[in-house]
Amino acid sequence: DCEVQKRIEREVRIREGACKLLAACSQRDQALEASKTLLTSNSRILALMTQLQRMKEAQAMQKAGRRSSDGGPVDERLPCTGKVAISNIRIPLMWKDSEYFKNKGELHQCAVFCLLQVGTEIHDTDLVIVDRTLTDICFDEPVIFTDVPPGFDLRVELYSCCVEEEFSMGFSTRRLSRLGSGSSKKFIATLETAASCGSHSSGTGSGGSSPGGESPVLLPALSIGGPKYHLLAHTSLSLCHVQNSFRTHDLTISETEDSSFWLPLYGSLCSQLVAQPLCMTQVVKCGKLRIRSETNPEDSGDVYGVLSGTDLKCYQQQDDTDSLKSPLFTIPINKDTRVRATERDPALHTQSITITNQCGNESAYTILTDTSEDTHNWMEAFWQHFYDMSQWKQCCNELMKIEEPSPKKMLAVTKQGSLYHEMVTQSSTQARNHLLPLNRPVSSEIQSLLSTYYNDSY
């Protein structure tokens, strides 16, 4: 839990920097970005405190002599983790004819962004200014989550803020001077006390209890002026939504038309959700093998085998794997593959593993091993690999491509064009988002705060 506490401390520093920036900035774009950073940091602190509370509860159970096995037998085999990436998010809007086509009425503008969460890993998208000239809200940059289990739950939240509202910069110079290392330590102490009390309480009290019987972790309230973001819509995505193409998902809309930050959402979200399990990108097992093939006699001999993804690649020697040479031959490993260990051959003083593929032309390979330990290690690697593939399902049919996001830009408030216009009148290169410059240069104090925030975060 020391690593979790370090992450909490870093987010507290970011939170304090955002508060200082929000109080000091005088430009709309600066205030919107600072408020967005504050909301994101608060969400990360809450997620980390929930995890810390669960860890303390588990430690308390261990001290009390309770173990997970007390409730019955538990399968010790765990699936591998992987990367999950969501990109090209499109949220269509449904304006009235008089607003979009006839351009009537007051030009209502909102600043929106998405907050995406898997466990304690939380990311935010760029900020986008939306008005009736747009037919959709677009977030093109991929958001990548690492070390994700196959049973992940990706929550996507859309936040909105009316940009026409007056932003009150309520911090005084005296209040700013108090936001230093001392407040950080006090805040950490408050959070740790909340977690400690939560792990020893029954979940009832003046604050009530959160879902699942856990005591809520409350952040100290901050009386900060400036723009306020509100949850406009949300949805949850899981492994069944992963596909190497665009899919449409239903959005749950949280607010009504009476809200100042409301936008006419169509009620759906279109995105591309892909995943790369570690069993598809990393070497599961490798080593020297002696292989025989009855169906393909040329695929026989002493080789260096590398089990990864949907293949057991057989090279002439180990150095060939580093030099990117093509393998001598490849044995398919997929859901239709059957692997069986045979008895020791007294004549050859060897054991063997039979690999049979049923799809297409049936093929069979025999791996000869010298010791029972080699046989056990390779069989265990195969069974773990098959288990990982069964848990990640369609993600193991082929390796999905994940594009790395471009470097983050400071205060990147994006003004978008319409996807409709992009398809009809513009080429893909012309339709890229462009950044709105600030009205005046950022002060050295604000620039320093921003540099600290992005260095700590990225």
One Martini backbone bead per residue (centre of mass of N, CA, C, O) as a GRO file, in nm:
protein
  458
    1ASP     BB    1   0.048   0.066  -0.004
    2CYS     BB    2   0.277   0.274  -0.065
    3GLU     BB    3   0.214   0.327  -0.364
    4VAL     BB    4  -0.069   0.442  -0.320
    5GLN     BB    5   0.017   0.680  -0.138
    6LYS     BB    6   0.197   0.817  -0.350
    7ARG     BB    7  -0.032   0.869  -0.551
    8ILE     BB    8  -0.198   1.045  -0.364
    9GLU     BB    9   0.012   1.265  -0.314
   10ARG     BB   10   0.033   1.354  -0.607
   11GLU     BB   11  -0.269   1.433  -0.641
   12VAL     BB   12  -0.266   1.650  -0.423
   13ARG     BB   13  -0.065   1.836  -0.565
   14ILE     BB   14  -0.235   1.873  -0.817
   15ARG     BB   15  -0.479   1.990  -0.675
   16GLU     BB   16  -0.336   2.243  -0.564
   17GLY     BB   17  -0.240   2.352  -0.838
   18ALA     BB   18  -0.527   2.387  -0.955
   19CYS     BB   19  -0.623   2.590  -0.745
   20LYS     BB   20  -0.416   2.809  -0.804
   21LEU     BB   21  -0.480   2.839  -1.104
   22LEU     BB   22  -0.785   2.906  -1.076
   23ALA     BB   23  -0.728   3.171  -0.906
   24ALA     BB   24  -0.521   3.317  -1.121
   25CYS     BB   25  -0.681   3.299  -1.366
   26SER     BB   26  -0.845   3.502  -1.652
   27GLN     BB   27  -0.902   3.285  -1.857
   28ARG     BB   28  -1.117   3.069  -1.987
   29ASP     BB   29  -0.932   2.831  -2.078
   30GLN     BB   30  -0.777   2.808  -1.813
   31ALA     BB   31  -1.019   2.751  -1.625
   32LEU     BB   32  -1.123   2.496  -1.765
   33GLU     BB   33  -0.863   2.327  -1.730
   34ALA     BB   34  -0.835   2.346  -1.421
   35SER     BB   35  -1.112   2.221  -1.349
   36LYS     BB   36  -1.057   1.952  -1.489
   37THR     BB   37  -0.812   1.871  -1.317
   38LEU     BB   38  -0.962   1.869  -1.047
   39LEU     BB   39  -1.167   1.645  -1.114
   40THR     BB   40  -0.963   1.423  -1.189
   41SER     BB   41  -0.808   1.417  -0.920
   42ASN     BB   42  -1.047   1.345  -0.738
   43SER     BB   43  -1.109   1.073  -0.874
   44ARG     BB   44  -0.835   0.941  -0.809
   45ILE     BB   45  -0.846   0.962  -0.503
   46LEU     BB   46  -1.101   0.793  -0.461
   47ALA     BB   47  -0.996   0.533  -0.595
   48LEU     BB   48  -0.743   0.497  -0.412
   49MET     BB   49  -0.894   0.492  -0.138
   50THR     BB   50  -1.060   0.241  -0.197
   51GLN     BB   51  -0.817   0.053  -0.232
   52LEU     BB   52  -0.688   0.105   0.047
   53GLN     BB   53  -0.929   0.002   0.210
   54ARG     BB   54  -0.924  -0.288   0.103
   55MET     BB   55  -0.636  -0.355   0.196
   56LYS     BB   56  -0.690  -0.313   0.501
   57GLU     BB   57  -0.911  -0.527   0.522
   58ALA     BB   58  -0.730  -0.766   0.437
   59GLN     BB   59  -0.526  -0.734   0.667
   60ALA     BB   60  -0.730  -0.773   0.898
   61MET     BB   61  -0.812  -1.061   0.817
   62GLN     BB   62  -0.529  -1.188   0.847
   63LYS     BB   63  -0.493  -1.119   1.150
   64ALA     BB   64  -0.765  -1.290   1.219
   65GLY     BB   65  -0.727  -1.570   1.035
   66ARG     BB   66  -0.839  -1.507   0.752
   67ARG     BB   67  -0.919  -1.672   0.445
   68SER     BB   68  -1.012  -1.733   0.122
   69SER     BB   69  -1.027  -2.057   0.170
   70ASP     BB   70  -1.265  -2.071   0.382
   71GLY     BB   71  -1.500  -2.066   0.146
   72GLY     BB   72  -1.324  -2.252  -0.033
   73PRO     BB   73  -1.219  -2.342  -0.322
   74VAL     BB   74  -0.943  -2.200  -0.517
   75ASP     BB   75  -0.837  -2.093  -0.810
   76GLU     BB   76  -0.497  -2.022  -0.885
   77ARG     BB   77  -0.561  -1.948  -1.167
   78LEU     BB   78  -0.460  -1.668  -1.363
   79PRO     BB   79  -0.504  -1.431  -1.574
   80CYS     BB   80  -0.392  -1.228  -1.785
   81THR     BB   81  -0.305  -0.927  -1.878
   82GLY     BB   82  -0.363  -0.594  -2.037
   83LYS     BB   83  -0.448  -0.392  -2.304
   84VAL     BB   84  -0.666  -0.097  -2.326
   85ALA     BB   85  -0.836   0.071  -2.605
   86ILE     BB   86  -0.977   0.395  -2.674
   87SER     BB   87  -1.122   0.535  -2.979
   88ASN     BB   88  -1.295   0.744  -3.168
   89ILE     BB   89  -1.500   0.930  -3.027
   90ARG     BB   90  -1.863   0.943  -3.081
   91ILE     BB   91  -2.116   1.207  -3.018
   92PRO     BB   92  -2.419   1.260  -3.104
   93LEU     BB   93  -2.635   1.520  -3.217
   94MET     BB   94  -2.983   1.678  -3.164
   95TRP     BB   95  -3.087   1.921  -3.326
   96LYS     BB   96  -3.278   2.158  -3.415
   97ASP     BB   97  -3.363   2.293  -3.708
   98SER     BB   98  -3.349   2.597  -3.619
   99GLU     BB   99  -3.054   2.575  -3.507
  100TYR     BB  100  -2.880   2.438  -3.737
  101PHE     BB  101  -3.001   2.542  -4.023
  102LYS     BB  102  -3.105   2.852  -3.924
  103ASN     BB  103  -2.954   2.986  -3.684
  104LYS     BB  104  -3.132   3.010  -3.423
  105GLY     BB  105  -3.073   3.178  -3.160
  106GLU     BB  106  -2.878   3.120  -2.906
  107LEU     BB  107  -2.539   3.062  -2.857
  108HIS     BB  108  -2.469   2.753  -2.727
  109GLN     BB  109  -2.200   2.682  -2.496
  110CYS     BB  110  -1.974   2.397  -2.435
  111ALA     BB  111  -1.763   2.224  -2.215
  112VAL     BB  112  -1.606   1.910  -2.297
  113PHE     BB  113  -1.546   1.579  -2.146
  114CYS     BB  114  -1.373   1.274  -2.076
  115LEU     BB  115  -1.404   1.012  -1.833
  116LEU     BB  116  -1.179   0.734  -1.776
  117GLN     BB  117  -1.235   0.404  -1.612
  118VAL     BB  118  -1.006   0.152  -1.455
  119GLY     BB  119  -1.029   0.144  -1.158
  120THR     BB  120  -0.743   0.345  -1.077
  121GLU     BB  121  -0.751   0.419  -1.382
  122ILE     BB  122  -0.736   0.762  -1.501
  123HIS     BB  123  -0.873   0.946  -1.779
  124ASP     BB  124  -0.850   1.226  -2.004
  125THR     BB  125  -0.958   1.437  -2.229
  126ASP     BB  126  -1.001   1.668  -2.425
  127LEU     BB  127  -1.113   1.983  -2.479
  128VAL     BB  128  -1.450   2.085  -2.590
  129ILE     BB  129  -1.623   2.301  -2.803
  130VAL     BB  130  -1.984   2.331  -2.803
  131ASP     BB  131  -2.225   2.368  -3.067
  132ARG     BB  132  -2.467   2.398  -3.329
  133THR     BB  133  -2.235   2.337  -3.557
  134LEU     BB  134  -2.253   2.049  -3.443
  135THR     BB  135  -2.312   1.685  -3.481
  136ASP     BB  136  -2.055   1.618  -3.294
  137ILE     BB  137  -1.846   1.453  -3.061
  138CYS     BB  138  -1.480   1.452  -3.062
  139PHE     BB  139  -1.237   1.180  -2.972
  140ASP     BB  140  -0.940   1.067  -3.111
  141GLU     BB  141  -0.766   0.996  -2.891
  142PRO     BB  142  -0.609   0.754  -2.738
  143VAL     BB  143  -0.692   0.537  -2.458
  144ILE     BB  144  -0.471   0.377  -2.222
  145PHE     BB  145  -0.472   0.064  -2.055
  146THR     BB  146  -0.301  -0.103  -1.797
  147ASP     BB  147  -0.322  -0.390  -1.640
  148VAL     BB  148  -0.581  -0.560  -1.748
  149PRO     BB  149  -0.838  -0.747  -1.695
  150PRO     BB  150  -1.088  -0.933  -1.852
  151GLY     BB  151  -1.303  -0.814  -1.619
  152PHE     BB  152  -1.348  -0.536  -1.712
  153ASP     BB  153  -1.455  -0.182  -1.635
  154LEU     BB  154  -1.549   0.074  -1.856
  155ARG     BB  155  -1.586   0.407  -1.770
  156VAL     BB  156  -1.790   0.660  -1.929
  157GLU     BB  157  -1.769   1.019  -1.890
  158LEU     BB  158  -1.971   1.312  -1.945
  159TYR     BB  159  -1.870   1.649  -1.935
  160SER     BB  160  -2.022   1.976  -1.850
  161CYS     BB  161  -1.993   2.337  -1.945
  162CYS     BB  162  -2.097   2.654  -1.926
  163VAL     BB  163  -1.937   2.932  -2.088
  164GLU     BB  164  -2.140   3.183  -2.014
  165GLU     BB  165  -2.067   3.180  -1.741
  166GLU     BB  166  -1.965   3.322  -1.457
  167PHE     BB  167  -1.636   3.350  -1.333
  168SER     BB  168  -1.532   3.299  -1.005
  169MET     BB  169  -1.240   3.430  -0.840
  170GLY     BB  170  -1.221   3.344  -0.494
  171PHE     BB  171  -0.923   3.378  -0.433
  172SER     BB  172  -0.701   3.484  -0.213
  173THR     BB  173  -0.391   3.556  -0.113
  174ARG     BB  174  -0.415   3.415   0.160
  175ARG     BB  175  -0.524   3.145   0.056
  176LEU     BB  176  -0.280   3.078  -0.127
  177SER     BB  177  -0.060   3.069   0.102
  178ARG     BB  178  -0.194   2.796   0.234
  179LEU     BB  179  -0.112   2.634  -0.030
  180GLY     BB  180   0.085   2.377   0.079
  181SER     BB  181   0.256   2.134   0.238
  182GLY     BB  182   0.072   2.139   0.487
  183SER     BB  183  -0.200   2.071   0.344
  184SER     BB  184  -0.108   1.803   0.233
  185LYS     BB  185  -0.063   1.658   0.506
  186LYS     BB  186  -0.350   1.699   0.615
  187PHE     BB  187  -0.497   1.553   0.385
  188ILE     BB  188  -0.363   1.278   0.420
  189ALA     BB  189  -0.455   1.237   0.712
  190THR     BB  190  -0.756   1.239   0.647
  191LEU     BB  191  -0.757   0.996   0.452
  192GLU     BB  192  -0.632   0.784   0.646
  193THR     BB  193  -0.853   0.806   0.859
  194ALA     BB  194  -1.087   0.720   0.676
  195ALA     BB  195  -0.971   0.439   0.606
  196SER     BB  196  -0.936   0.332   0.897
  197CYS     BB  197  -1.233   0.363   0.982
  198GLY     BB  198  -1.358   0.194   0.748
  199SER     BB  199  -1.212  -0.088   0.826
  200HIS     BB  200  -1.370  -0.076   1.137
  201SER     BB  201  -1.648  -0.049   1.021
  202SER     BB  202  -2.002  -0.109   0.933
  203GLY     BB  203  -2.115   0.142   0.736
  204THR     BB  204  -2.229   0.338   0.956
  205GLY     BB  205  -2.376   0.668   0.978
  206SER     BB  206  -2.381   0.996   0.895
  207GLY     BB  207  -2.262   0.920   0.595
  208GLY     BB  208  -2.311   0.644   0.545
  209SER     BB  209  -2.313   0.424   0.256
  210SER     BB  210  -2.174   0.252   0.017
  211PRO     BB  211  -2.158   0.043  -0.216
  212GLY     BB  212  -2.098  -0.273  -0.059
  213GLY     BB  213  -2.052  -0.153   0.251
  214GLU     BB  214  -1.881   0.097   0.217
  215SER     BB  215  -1.716   0.356   0.322
  216PRO     BB  216  -1.701   0.673   0.257
  217VAL     BB  217  -1.488   0.895   0.072
  218LEU     BB  218  -1.420   1.224   0.175
  219LEU     BB  219  -1.365   1.530   0.050
  220PRO     BB  220  -1.263   1.824   0.104
  221ALA     BB  221  -1.401   2.115   0.081
  222LEU     BB  222  -1.403   2.365  -0.186
  223SER     BB  223  -1.400   2.727  -0.214
  224ILE     BB  224  -1.427   2.749  -0.552
  225GLY     BB  225  -1.413   2.923  -0.816
  226GLY     BB  226  -1.562   2.877  -1.126
  227PRO     BB  227  -1.589   2.630  -1.322
  228LYS     BB  228  -1.854   2.374  -1.363
  229TYR     BB  229  -1.885   2.035  -1.373
  230HIS     BB  230  -2.114   1.796  -1.530
  231LEU     BB  231  -2.291   1.514  -1.549
  232LEU     BB  232  -2.439   1.398  -1.856
  233ALA     BB  233  -2.300   1.107  -1.922
  234HIS     BB  234  -2.300   0.734  -1.943
  235THR     BB  235  -2.088   0.430  -1.959
  236SER     BB  236  -2.025   0.069  -2.005
  237LEU     BB  237  -1.736  -0.138  -2.070
  238SER     BB  238  -1.634  -0.457  -2.207
  239LEU     BB  239  -1.523  -0.740  -2.351
  240CYS     BB  240  -1.779  -0.765  -2.546
  241HIS     BB  241  -1.691  -0.474  -2.693
  242VAL     BB  242  -1.458  -0.597  -2.830
  243GLN     BB  243  -1.334  -0.464  -3.149
  244ASN     BB  244  -1.195  -0.424  -3.486
  245SER     BB  245  -1.422  -0.189  -3.462
  246PHE     BB  246  -1.698  -0.009  -3.483
  247ARG     BB  247  -1.920   0.089  -3.212
  248THR     BB  248  -2.240   0.103  -3.056
  249HIS     BB  249  -2.349   0.280  -2.759
  250ASP     BB  250  -2.522   0.332  -2.481
  251LEU     BB  251  -2.655   0.615  -2.316
  252THR     BB  252  -2.670   0.770  -1.998
  253ILE     BB  253  -2.874   1.029  -1.908
  254SER     BB  254  -2.857   1.271  -1.634
  255GLU     BB  255  -3.000   1.515  -1.778
  256THR     BB  256  -3.181   1.800  -1.859
  257GLU     BB  257  -3.290   2.077  -2.045
  258ASP     BB  258  -3.273   2.280  -1.791
  259SER     BB  259  -2.981   2.273  -1.810
  260SER     BB  260  -2.706   2.470  -1.887
  261PHE     BB  261  -2.518   2.200  -1.977
  262TRP     BB  262  -2.694   2.105  -2.192
  263LEU     BB  263  -2.725   1.847  -2.450
  264PRO     BB  264  -2.841   1.701  -2.759
  265LEU     BB  265  -2.844   1.389  -2.721
  266TYR     BB  266  -2.892   1.082  -2.885
  267GLY     BB  267  -2.781   0.818  -2.694
  268SER     BB  268  -2.482   0.771  -2.814
  269LEU     BB  269  -2.173   0.572  -2.870
  270CYS     BB  270  -1.879   0.587  -3.072
  271SER     BB  271  -1.624   0.325  -3.098
  272GLN     BB  272  -1.289   0.190  -3.037
  273LEU     BB  273  -1.231  -0.136  -2.893
  274VAL     BB  274  -0.923  -0.261  -2.770
  275ALA     BB  275  -0.696  -0.555  -2.723
  276GLN     BB  276  -0.382  -0.671  -2.537
  277PRO     BB  277  -0.271  -0.943  -2.441
  278LEU     BB  278   0.014  -1.080  -2.315
  279CYS     BB  279  -0.014  -1.356  -2.475
  280MET     BB  280   0.016  -1.179  -2.760
  281THR     BB  281   0.308  -1.006  -2.687
  282GLN     BB  282   0.444  -1.232  -2.520
  283VAL     BB  283   0.651  -1.463  -2.395
  284VAL     BB  284   0.568  -1.765  -2.253
  285LYS     BB  285   0.777  -1.975  -2.400
  286CYS     BB  286   1.119  -2.113  -2.412
  287GLY     BB  287   1.323  -2.349  -2.611
  288LYS     BB  288   1.451  -2.653  -2.654
  289LEU     BB  289   1.362  -2.877  -2.932
  290ARG     BB  290   1.208  -3.192  -3.038
  291ILE     BB  291   1.066  -3.245  -3.363
  292ARG     BB  292   0.777  -3.421  -3.493
  293SER     BB  293   0.625  -3.508  -3.824
  294GLU     BB  294   0.389  -3.689  -4.003
  295THR     BB  295   0.257  -3.478  -4.212
  296ASN     BB  296   0.547  -3.293  -4.187
  297PRO     BB  297   0.865  -3.391  -4.227
  298GLU     BB  298   1.011  -3.105  -4.257
  299ASP     BB  299   0.890  -3.052  -3.955
  300SER     BB  300   1.191  -3.132  -3.829
  301GLY     BB  301   1.385  -3.128  -3.530
  302ASP     BB  302   1.615  -2.914  -3.394
  303VAL     BB  303   1.492  -2.648  -3.189
  304TYR     BB  304   1.368  -2.312  -3.120
  305GLY     BB  305   1.109  -2.236  -2.907
  306VAL     BB  306   0.819  -1.999  -2.941
  307LEU     BB  307   0.563  -1.899  -2.722
  308SER     BB  308   0.316  -1.693  -2.896
  309GLY     BB  309   0.011  -1.652  -2.917
  310THR     BB  310  -0.079  -1.843  -3.219
  311ASP     BB  311   0.229  -1.960  -3.175
  312LEU     BB  312   0.493  -2.202  -3.255
  313LYS     BB  313   0.809  -2.103  -3.300
  314CYS     BB  314   1.070  -2.242  -3.521
  315TYR     BB  315   1.412  -2.233  -3.479
  316GLN     BB  316   1.738  -2.306  -3.530
  317GLN     BB  317   1.814  -2.069  -3.322
  318GLN     BB  318   1.824  -1.829  -3.081
  319ASP     BB  319   1.950  -1.589  -3.252
  320ASP     BB  320   1.707  -1.565  -3.459
  321THR     BB  321   1.511  -1.400  -3.274
  322ASP     BB  322   1.695  -1.130  -3.275
  323SER     BB  323   1.727  -1.112  -3.611
  324LEU     BB  324   1.439  -1.152  -3.751
  325LYS     BB  325   1.400  -1.429  -3.844
  326SER     BB  326   1.255  -1.672  -3.995
  327PRO     BB  327   1.104  -1.944  -3.936
  328LEU     BB  328   1.102  -2.267  -4.024
  329PHE     BB  329   0.835  -2.313  -3.847
  330THR     BB  330   0.474  -2.333  -3.767
  331ILE     BB  331   0.260  -2.380  -3.486
  332PRO     BB  332  -0.056  -2.385  -3.420
  333ILE     BB  333  -0.229  -2.186  -3.154
  334ASN     BB  334  -0.556  -2.267  -3.040
  335LYS     BB  335  -0.884  -2.360  -2.968
  336ASP     BB  336  -0.823  -2.633  -3.162
  337THR     BB  337  -0.605  -2.724  -2.974
  338ARG     BB  338  -0.426  -3.026  -2.879
  339VAL     BB  339  -0.277  -3.131  -2.563
  340ARG     BB  340  -0.048  -3.417  -2.491
  341ALA     BB  341   0.085  -3.634  -2.259
  342THR     BB  342   0.318  -3.890  -2.256
  343GLU     BB  343   0.480  -4.156  -2.205
  344ARG     BB  344   0.760  -4.302  -2.138
  345ASP     BB  345   1.031  -4.400  -2.343
  346PRO     BB  346   1.242  -4.664  -2.290
  347ALA     BB  347   1.412  -4.662  -2.554
  348LEU     BB  348   1.463  -4.326  -2.568
  349HIS     BB  349   1.445  -4.172  -2.295
  350THR     BB  350   1.157  -4.025  -2.338
  351GLN     BB  351   0.934  -3.764  -2.373
  352SER     BB  352   0.598  -3.644  -2.476
  353ILE     BB  353   0.423  -3.402  -2.693
  354THR     BB  354   0.101  -3.360  -2.830
  355ILE     BB  355   0.004  -3.177  -3.130
  356THR     BB  356  -0.336  -3.091  -3.229
  357ASN     BB  357  -0.509  -2.995  -3.532
  358GLN     BB  358  -0.850  -2.962  -3.656
  359CYS     BB  359  -0.828  -2.741  -3.845
  360GLY     BB  360  -0.863  -2.830  -4.139
  361ASN     BB  361  -0.576  -2.972  -4.174
  362GLU     BB  362  -0.467  -3.222  -4.007
  363SER     BB  363  -0.224  -3.188  -3.740
  364ALA     BB  364   0.091  -3.338  -3.610
  365TYR     BB  365   0.292  -3.307  -3.312
  366THR     BB  366   0.615  -3.391  -3.158
  367ILE     BB  367   0.750  -3.347  -2.834
  368LEU     BB  368   1.072  -3.394  -2.715
  369THR     BB  369   1.183  -3.493  -2.389
  370ASP     BB  370   1.419  -3.559  -2.128
  371THR     BB  371   1.232  -3.460  -1.892
  372SER     BB  372   0.976  -3.424  -1.665
  373GLU     BB  373   1.020  -3.122  -1.619
  374ASP     BB  374   0.988  -3.027  -1.911
  375THR     BB  375   0.707  -3.135  -1.951
  376HIS     BB  376   0.570  -2.974  -1.724
  377ASN     BB  377   0.646  -2.684  -1.819
  378TRP     BB  378   0.508  -2.698  -2.100
  379MET     BB  379   0.226  -2.779  -2.006
  380GLU     BB  380   0.181  -2.534  -1.824
  381ALA     BB  381   0.209  -2.325  -2.051
  382PHE     BB  382  -0.027  -2.426  -2.222
  383TRP     BB  383  -0.255  -2.407  -2.009
  384GLN     BB  384  -0.224  -2.105  -1.952
  385HIS     BB  385  -0.267  -2.015  -2.244
  386PHE     BB  386  -0.552  -2.130  -2.277
  387TYR     BB  387  -0.676  -1.974  -2.044
  388ASP     BB  388  -0.621  -1.690  -2.149
  389MET     BB  389  -0.779  -1.728  -2.417
  390SER     BB  390  -1.056  -1.793  -2.281
  391GLN     BB  391  -1.081  -1.509  -2.133
  392TRP     BB  392  -1.021  -1.314  -2.398
  393LYS     BB  393  -1.111  -1.444  -2.654
  394GLN     BB  394  -1.133  -1.242  -2.930
  395CYS     BB  395  -0.838  -1.121  -2.861
  396CYS     BB  396  -0.698  -1.416  -2.973
  397ASN     BB  397  -0.736  -1.430  -3.286
  398GLU     BB  398  -0.585  -1.146  -3.299
  399LEU     BB  399  -0.375  -0.880  -3.327
  400MET     BB  400  -0.434  -0.583  -3.203
  401LYS     BB  401  -0.427  -0.244  -3.269
  402ILE     BB  402  -0.226   0.014  -3.103
  403GLU     BB  403  -0.228   0.352  -3.067
  404GLU     BB  404  -0.039   0.607  -2.987
  405PRO     BB  405  -0.041   0.885  -2.828
  406SER     BB  406   0.000   1.200  -2.834
  407PRO     BB  407   0.137   1.453  -2.708
  408LYS     BB  408   0.077   1.662  -2.470
  409LYS     BB  409  -0.105   1.966  -2.440
  410MET     BB  410  -0.131   2.273  -2.326
  411LEU     BB  411  -0.426   2.401  -2.318
  412ALA     BB  412  -0.626   2.203  -2.507
  413VAL     BB  413  -0.864   2.371  -2.668
  414THR     BB  414  -1.115   2.238  -2.872
  415LYS     BB  415  -1.217   2.301  -3.207
  416GLN     BB  416  -1.472   2.170  -3.400
  417GLY     BB  417  -1.590   1.987  -3.648
  418SER     BB  418  -1.797   1.825  -3.848
  419LEU     BB  419  -1.855   1.507  -3.946
  420TYR     BB  420  -2.026   1.574  -4.189
  421HIS     BB  421  -1.822   1.770  -4.322
  422GLU     BB  422  -1.584   1.574  -4.323
  423MET     BB  423  -1.720   1.369  -4.526
  424VAL     BB  424  -1.806   1.578  -4.763
  425THR     BB  425  -1.568   1.836  -4.775
  426GLN     BB  426  -1.329   1.683  -4.629
  427SER     BB  427  -1.036   1.587  -4.553
  428SER     BB  428  -0.862   1.424  -4.315
  429THR     BB  429  -0.640   1.648  -4.287
  430GLN     BB  430  -0.841   1.900  -4.267
  431ALA     BB  431  -1.016   1.767  -4.007
  432ARG     BB  432  -0.837   1.842  -3.796
  433ASN     BB  433  -0.771   1.945  -3.505
  434HIS     BB  434  -0.759   2.266  -3.350
  435LEU     BB  435  -0.603   2.519  -3.169
  436LEU     BB  436  -0.671   2.758  -2.935
  437PRO     BB  437  -0.552   3.045  -2.866
  438LEU     BB  438  -0.458   3.258  -2.651
  439ASN     BB  439  -0.504   3.595  -2.582
  440ARG     BB  440  -0.256   3.556  -2.383
  441PRO     BB  441   0.006   3.513  -2.216
  442VAL     BB  442   0.137   3.315  -1.988
  443SER     BB  443   0.232   3.323  -1.691
  444SER     BB  444   0.497   3.218  -1.504
  445GLU     BB  445   0.332   3.088  -1.272
  446ILE     BB  446   0.140   2.917  -1.446
  447GLN     BB  447   0.358   2.772  -1.609
  448SER     BB  448   0.484   2.631  -1.362
  449LEU     BB  449   0.233   2.472  -1.276
  450LEU     BB  450   0.197   2.316  -1.541
  451SER     BB  451   0.474   2.179  -1.550
  452THR     BB  452   0.439   2.021  -1.289
  453TYR     BB  453   0.188   1.862  -1.369
  454TYR     BB  454   0.301   1.719  -1.633
  455ASN     BB  455   0.550   1.589  -1.505
  456ASP     BB  456   0.391   1.416  -1.294
  457SER     BB  457   0.186   1.275  -1.501
  458TYR     BB  458   0.402   1.213  -1.773
   0.00000   0.00000   0.00000
